[in-house]
Amino acid sequence: MQPRHLLPAAAALVLPVCLLWELPAAKGYIHAVSDHNTSMEFSDLPAVFGFPLPREGLVGLLVEARPANACLPLQAPPSNSSVFIALVRRFNCSFDIKVYHAQQAGFLGVIVHNVGSDDLLNMVWEDDQLRRHITVPSVFTGETAATYLRSLFTYERGGHVVLIPEYIFPLGYYLIPFTGVVGVVIAVMCTILIVRCIQHRKRLRKDRLSKEQLKKIPLHKYKKGDEYDVCAICLEEYEDGDRLRILPCSHAYHCKCVDPWLTQTKKTCPVCKQRVIRSPEDSDSEGEEGSDPAVPAQSEVGPLDLGHEEEEDDDSERTPLLRPSPSTAVAPPCFGSMARSVPSSPQGLLAEGGEEAPPSPPPQNQLLV
């Protein structure tokens, strides 16, 4: 995917988040409490003009507007030391005029209720100049809610109301913990990846030769008549002046052929797989892995095995890779075969020839008796 295709995708993901963050409250509710600790809640819709409700809600004392429709200037609330909210009836004039008259009278909030219906409406403005002067928040509720508010929760009856906004999605409340969790997961994954990469590099470095170790392996300038003839890697015959790398196992290769193998792949001979140089790390790793139970220990190797090892040590580049099979050794007798076993006693030899063995002479002490 080309980079220019990433920008529209990123914008498509970021734009809804920004819109959710900036969206105002789409719906709220009125929490009413009486002097007898009786409480009720009613749904409402905030107006699209004026200041929005604070996130913690607006607490105030409810007073019924006079006149009830607030199409004319309203009577001021009982005092200016408390927060008063006006309860206004719908119809006869626009919503912006009702809210503006309540604001001019000293109310810090307005509840406009429906008449003959409990449907909730979005209150809009008609006069743009008047809308700019409105600063108090206002909400719209149904007729049933207004009836309960007027009869139980007004200032005269000792009650109060709380206008609480209800947001679509509290993005900030969930976004910060989510971002923290994602950040921790990414940090842990990056740490594990870095550790694994370091371990992998150490493993590769342990299985390869460094340039300093490569310099310790002797070089040989080929001349006609030398015991080496063909490079086992490129399968080309050696020519005068070729630089050969002589490994401890007596195998020789072109430097240009074997050096990349030793420094980039394995530090073993490509043919016999013997290690070229043993380092302390190799001995430690072998000690940790433990010895193979199928391989006999050095003390268990008999003289025949030692002779065989000496024979293998004498191998060199002149030794062919495929040697002829050794002469067949005398196999032990097979007890499951039909062939007869070789007799191992004189009685057996006589029995094999079909003659019985003569009885053994009695002991001398028996003759005397």
Coordinates of C-alpha atoms in Angstrom, one line a residue:
M1 CA 0.0 0.0 0.0
Q2 CA 1.4 3.4 -1.0
P3 CA 1.7 6.2 1.6
R4 CA -0.9 8.4 0.0
H5 CA -3.6 5.8 0.7
L6 CA -2.8 5.9 4.5
L7 CA -3.9 9.5 4.9
P8 CA -7.6 9.0 4.0
A9 CA -7.7 5.9 6.2
A10 CA -6.2 7.7 9.2
A11 CA -8.5 10.7 8.7
A12 CA -11.5 8.3 8.6
L13 CA -10.5 7.0 12.0
V14 CA -9.6 10.3 13.7
L15 CA -12.6 12.3 12.4
P16 CA -15.3 10.3 14.3
V17 CA -13.2 10.5 17.5
C18 CA -13.0 14.3 17.2
L19 CA -16.6 14.6 16.5
L20 CA -17.6 12.5 19.5
W21 CA -15.3 14.6 21.7
E22 CA -16.8 17.9 20.5
L23 CA -20.5 16.8 20.4
P24 CA -22.7 18.6 23.0
A25 CA -25.1 16.8 25.2
A26 CA -27.8 15.2 23.1
K27 CA -30.1 14.3 26.0
G28 CA -30.2 14.9 29.7
Y29 CA -32.5 14.5 32.7
I30 CA -33.9 16.5 35.5
H31 CA -33.3 15.2 39.0
A32 CA -35.9 16.7 41.4
V33 CA -35.6 16.4 45.2
S34 CA -38.3 17.5 47.7
D35 CA -38.0 18.5 51.3
H36 CA -39.0 15.0 52.4
N37 CA -36.1 13.5 50.5
T38 CA -38.4 12.3 47.8
S39 CA -36.7 12.3 44.4
M40 CA -37.7 11.8 40.8
E41 CA -36.0 12.0 37.4
F42 CA -37.5 13.3 34.2
S43 CA -36.0 13.3 30.7
D44 CA -35.3 16.5 28.8
L45 CA -33.5 17.9 25.7
P46 CA -31.0 20.8 26.0
A47 CA -31.6 23.8 23.7
V48 CA -29.3 24.3 20.8
F49 CA -28.7 27.9 21.8
G50 CA -27.3 29.5 25.0
F51 CA -24.6 28.1 27.2
P52 CA -24.5 24.3 27.7
L53 CA -25.1 22.7 31.0
P54 CA -22.0 22.2 33.2
R55 CA -20.7 18.6 33.3
E56 CA -21.5 18.4 37.0
G57 CA -25.0 19.7 36.5
L58 CA -26.9 22.9 37.4
V59 CA -28.4 22.9 40.9
G60 CA -31.2 25.5 41.6
L61 CA -34.5 26.3 43.1
L62 CA -37.5 25.9 40.8
V63 CA -39.9 28.8 40.4
E64 CA -42.9 28.9 38.1
A65 CA -42.7 31.8 35.6
R66 CA -45.2 34.7 35.7
P67 CA -46.5 35.1 33.1
A68 CA -46.4 31.3 32.5
N69 CA -45.5 31.5 28.8
A70 CA -42.7 34.1 29.3
C71 CA -43.6 35.9 26.2
L72 CA -43.4 39.1 28.2
P73 CA -40.8 40.2 30.8
L74 CA -41.0 37.9 33.8
Q75 CA -41.3 38.7 37.5
A76 CA -38.0 38.5 39.3
P77 CA -37.2 35.4 41.5
P78 CA -37.6 35.8 45.3
S79 CA -34.0 36.6 46.0
N80 CA -30.6 37.0 44.2
S81 CA -28.6 35.0 46.7
S82 CA -29.6 31.6 45.3
V83 CA -29.7 29.9 41.9
F84 CA -33.3 30.0 40.5
I85 CA -34.6 28.1 37.6
A86 CA -37.7 29.2 35.8
L87 CA -40.5 26.8 34.7
V88 CA -42.0 28.1 31.5
R89 CA -44.9 26.9 29.3
R90 CA -44.6 26.4 25.6
F91 CA -46.4 28.3 22.7
N92 CA -47.4 31.9 22.0
C93 CA -43.8 32.9 21.2
S94 CA -40.4 31.6 20.2
F95 CA -38.1 29.7 22.5
D96 CA -35.3 32.3 22.3
I97 CA -37.7 35.0 23.5
K98 CA -38.8 32.9 26.5
V99 CA -35.3 32.2 27.6
Y100 CA -34.2 35.8 27.0
H101 CA -37.0 37.1 29.3
A102 CA -36.0 34.6 32.0
Q103 CA -32.4 35.7 31.8
Q104 CA -33.3 39.3 32.0
A105 CA -35.4 38.6 35.2
G106 CA -32.4 37.0 36.9
F107 CA -33.0 33.3 36.4
L108 CA -29.8 31.2 35.8
G109 CA -31.7 28.3 34.1
V110 CA -34.9 27.7 32.2
I111 CA -37.2 24.6 31.9
V112 CA -39.7 24.9 29.1
H113 CA -42.4 22.2 29.1
N114 CA -44.7 20.9 26.5
V115 CA -48.4 21.3 26.5
G116 CA -50.8 18.4 25.9
S117 CA -47.9 16.1 25.1
D118 CA -44.8 14.4 26.5
D119 CA -42.8 14.6 23.3
L120 CA -39.4 16.2 23.6
L121 CA -38.4 18.9 21.1
N122 CA -35.1 20.6 20.2
M123 CA -35.5 24.2 21.0
V124 CA -34.1 26.5 18.3
W125 CA -33.9 30.2 17.9
E126 CA -35.5 32.6 15.4
D127 CA -33.7 35.9 16.0
D128 CA -29.9 35.6 15.5
Q129 CA -29.2 38.8 17.3
L130 CA -31.2 37.8 20.3
R131 CA -29.5 34.4 20.3
R132 CA -26.1 36.0 20.8
H133 CA -27.3 37.7 24.0
I134 CA -28.6 34.5 25.6
T135 CA -26.1 32.9 28.1
V136 CA -28.2 30.9 30.4
P137 CA -28.8 27.1 29.7
S138 CA -32.3 25.9 29.0
V139 CA -33.9 22.5 28.5
F140 CA -37.2 21.1 27.2
T141 CA -39.4 18.5 28.9
G142 CA -42.9 16.9 28.7
E143 CA -46.2 18.0 30.3
T144 CA -46.2 15.1 32.8
A145 CA -42.8 16.1 34.1
A146 CA -44.0 19.7 34.4
T147 CA -47.0 18.6 36.4
Y148 CA -44.9 16.7 39.0
L149 CA -42.4 19.5 39.2
R150 CA -45.0 22.2 39.8
S151 CA -46.9 20.1 42.5
L152 CA -43.9 18.6 44.4
F153 CA -40.6 20.2 43.8
T154 CA -41.0 24.0 43.5
Y155 CA -39.3 26.6 45.7
E156 CA -42.5 27.2 47.7
R157 CA -42.7 23.5 48.5
G158 CA -39.1 23.3 49.7
G159 CA -37.7 21.3 46.8
H160 CA -34.9 21.9 44.3
V161 CA -33.9 20.4 40.9
V162 CA -30.6 19.5 39.2
L163 CA -30.3 19.8 35.5
I164 CA -27.8 17.1 34.5
P165 CA -26.5 16.6 31.0
E166 CA -26.2 13.2 29.5
Y167 CA -23.4 12.8 27.0
I168 CA -23.5 10.4 24.1
F169 CA -20.2 8.8 25.1
P170 CA -17.7 10.0 27.8
L171 CA -14.8 9.6 25.4
G172 CA -12.3 11.3 27.7
Y173 CA -13.2 9.0 30.6
Y174 CA -12.4 5.8 28.6
L175 CA -9.8 7.1 26.2
I176 CA -7.1 7.7 28.8
P177 CA -7.2 4.3 30.4
F178 CA -7.4 2.6 27.0
T179 CA -4.4 4.6 25.8
G180 CA -2.5 3.6 28.9
V181 CA -3.3 -0.1 28.5
V182 CA -2.3 0.0 24.8
G183 CA 0.9 1.8 25.6
V184 CA 1.9 -0.8 28.2
V185 CA 1.1 -3.6 25.8
I186 CA 3.2 -2.0 23.1
A187 CA 6.1 -1.4 25.5
V188 CA 6.0 -5.0 26.7
M189 CA 5.9 -6.3 23.1
C190 CA 8.8 -4.0 22.1
T191 CA 10.9 -5.1 25.1
I192 CA 10.3 -8.8 24.2
L193 CA 11.2 -8.2 20.6
I194 CA 14.4 -6.4 21.5
V195 CA 15.4 -9.2 23.9
R196 CA 14.7 -11.9 21.3
C197 CA 16.7 -10.0 18.7
I198 CA 19.6 -9.7 21.0
Q199 CA 19.5 -13.4 21.9
H200 CA 19.3 -14.2 18.2
R201 CA 22.3 -12.1 17.3
K202 CA 24.3 -13.7 20.2
R203 CA 23.4 -17.1 18.9
L204 CA 24.4 -16.2 15.4
R205 CA 27.6 -14.7 16.6
K206 CA 28.4 -17.8 18.6
D207 CA 27.9 -20.0 15.5
R208 CA 30.1 -17.9 13.2
L209 CA 33.7 -17.0 13.1
S210 CA 34.8 -13.4 13.7
K211 CA 37.5 -11.8 11.5
E212 CA 40.1 -12.2 14.3
Q213 CA 39.3 -15.9 14.6
L214 CA 39.5 -16.3 10.8
K215 CA 43.0 -14.8 10.7
K216 CA 44.2 -17.6 13.0
I217 CA 43.4 -20.3 10.4
P218 CA 46.5 -20.9 8.3
L219 CA 46.7 -20.0 4.6
H220 CA 48.5 -21.9 1.8
K221 CA 49.6 -20.8 -1.6
Y222 CA 48.9 -23.6 -4.0
K223 CA 51.7 -25.0 -6.2
K224 CA 51.5 -27.9 -8.7
G225 CA 52.3 -31.1 -7.0
D226 CA 50.6 -30.3 -3.7
E227 CA 48.4 -32.9 -2.1
Y228 CA 45.3 -30.8 -2.7
D229 CA 43.5 -31.0 -6.0
V230 CA 39.8 -29.9 -6.0
C231 CA 37.8 -27.4 -3.9
A232 CA 34.8 -29.3 -2.5
I233 CA 32.7 -26.1 -2.5
C234 CA 33.1 -24.7 -6.1
L235 CA 34.3 -28.1 -7.5
E236 CA 37.1 -26.4 -9.4
E237 CA 40.7 -27.6 -9.6
Y238 CA 43.3 -25.6 -7.9
E239 CA 45.7 -23.6 -10.0
D240 CA 49.1 -22.1 -9.2
G241 CA 48.9 -19.2 -6.9
D242 CA 45.5 -19.9 -5.5
R243 CA 45.1 -19.1 -1.8
L244 CA 43.8 -22.0 0.2
R245 CA 42.5 -22.0 3.7
I246 CA 43.7 -25.1 5.5
L247 CA 41.2 -26.1 8.3
P248 CA 42.3 -28.1 11.4
C249 CA 40.7 -31.2 9.9
S250 CA 43.2 -31.0 7.0
H251 CA 40.5 -30.1 4.5
A252 CA 41.5 -27.2 2.1
Y253 CA 39.2 -24.8 0.2
H254 CA 39.5 -21.6 -1.7
C255 CA 39.6 -18.6 0.6
K256 CA 36.9 -17.0 -1.4
C257 CA 34.7 -20.1 -1.1
V258 CA 35.1 -21.0 2.6
D259 CA 35.6 -17.6 4.2
P260 CA 31.9 -16.5 3.6
W261 CA 30.8 -19.9 5.0
L262 CA 32.8 -19.6 8.2
T263 CA 31.9 -16.0 8.9
Q264 CA 28.3 -15.9 7.8
T265 CA 26.9 -19.5 8.2
K266 CA 28.8 -21.9 10.4
K267 CA 32.2 -22.2 12.0
T268 CA 32.4 -25.9 10.9
C269 CA 34.1 -27.7 8.0
P270 CA 31.6 -27.9 5.1
V271 CA 32.5 -31.5 4.5
C272 CA 33.2 -33.2 7.9
K273 CA 31.3 -30.7 10.1
Q274 CA 34.1 -30.5 12.6
R275 CA 34.4 -27.2 14.5
V276 CA 37.2 -25.0 13.2
I277 CA 37.8 -23.2 16.5
R278 CA 36.4 -24.0 19.9
S279 CA 35.6 -21.0 22.2
P280 CA 34.7 -21.0 25.9
E281 CA 31.1 -20.3 25.0
D282 CA 31.0 -23.6 23.0
S283 CA 32.3 -25.6 25.9
D284 CA 29.8 -24.0 28.3
S285 CA 26.9 -24.6 26.0
E286 CA 27.9 -28.2 25.5
G287 CA 28.3 -28.6 29.2
E288 CA 24.8 -27.2 29.8
E289 CA 23.2 -29.4 27.1
G290 CA 24.7 -32.5 28.7
S291 CA 26.3 -35.6 27.1
D292 CA 24.3 -37.8 24.8
P293 CA 23.7 -41.2 26.5
A294 CA 24.1 -42.9 23.1
V295 CA 27.7 -41.7 22.8
P296 CA 30.1 -43.7 24.8
A297 CA 32.5 -42.0 27.2
Q298 CA 36.2 -41.7 26.6
S299 CA 37.0 -44.3 29.3
E300 CA 34.6 -46.8 27.7
V301 CA 36.3 -46.7 24.3
G302 CA 38.4 -49.9 23.8
P303 CA 41.6 -50.3 21.9
L304 CA 39.8 -51.2 18.7
D305 CA 37.8 -47.9 18.9
L306 CA 41.0 -46.0 19.5
G307 CA 42.6 -47.5 16.5
H308 CA 39.6 -46.6 14.5
E309 CA 39.7 -43.0 15.7
E310 CA 43.4 -42.8 14.8
E311 CA 42.6 -44.1 11.3
E312 CA 39.9 -41.3 10.9
D313 CA 42.4 -38.7 12.2
D314 CA 44.8 -39.7 9.4
D315 CA 42.2 -38.7 6.8
S316 CA 43.0 -35.7 4.7
E317 CA 41.8 -34.0 1.6
R318 CA 43.2 -37.0 -0.4
T319 CA 40.8 -39.3 1.4
P320 CA 37.8 -39.9 -0.8
L321 CA 34.4 -38.9 0.7
L322 CA 33.0 -42.3 -0.2
R323 CA 35.3 -45.0 1.0
P324 CA 34.8 -48.7 0.2
S325 CA 33.0 -50.7 2.7
P326 CA 35.2 -52.5 5.2
S327 CA 35.7 -56.3 4.9
T328 CA 32.9 -58.2 6.4
A329 CA 33.8 -59.3 10.0
V330 CA 32.9 -62.6 11.4
A331 CA 29.4 -62.3 12.7
P332 CA 28.4 -63.8 15.9
P333 CA 26.3 -67.0 15.7
C334 CA 22.7 -66.4 15.1
F335 CA 20.6 -68.5 17.3
G336 CA 17.6 -68.1 15.1
S337 CA 19.2 -69.5 11.9
M338 CA 19.0 -73.1 10.6
A339 CA 22.8 -73.5 10.3
R340 CA 24.6 -75.6 12.8
S341 CA 26.9 -73.9 15.3
V342 CA 30.6 -74.8 15.3
P343 CA 31.4 -77.3 17.9
S344 CA 33.6 -76.1 20.6
S345 CA 34.6 -79.3 22.5
P346 CA 36.0 -82.7 21.6
Q347 CA 32.7 -84.3 22.6
G348 CA 31.0 -82.0 20.2
L349 CA 33.4 -82.9 17.4
L350 CA 32.8 -86.6 17.9
A351 CA 29.1 -86.0 18.0
E352 CA 29.4 -84.1 14.8
G353 CA 31.2 -87.0 13.2
G354 CA 28.6 -89.5 14.3
E355 CA 30.8 -91.4 16.8
E356 CA 30.3 -91.7 20.5
A357 CA 33.0 -90.5 22.8
P358 CA 34.8 -93.3 24.7
P359 CA 34.0 -93.4 28.4
S360 CA 36.5 -91.8 30.6
P361 CA 38.6 -94.1 32.7
P362 CA 37.6 -94.5 36.3
P363 CA 39.6 -92.7 39.0
Q364 CA 42.6 -94.6 40.4
N365 CA 41.2 -94.8 43.9
Q366 CA 38.2 -96.7 42.6
L367 CA 40.5 -99.3 41.0
L368 CA 42.3 -100.0 44.3
V369 CA 39.0 -100.7 46.0

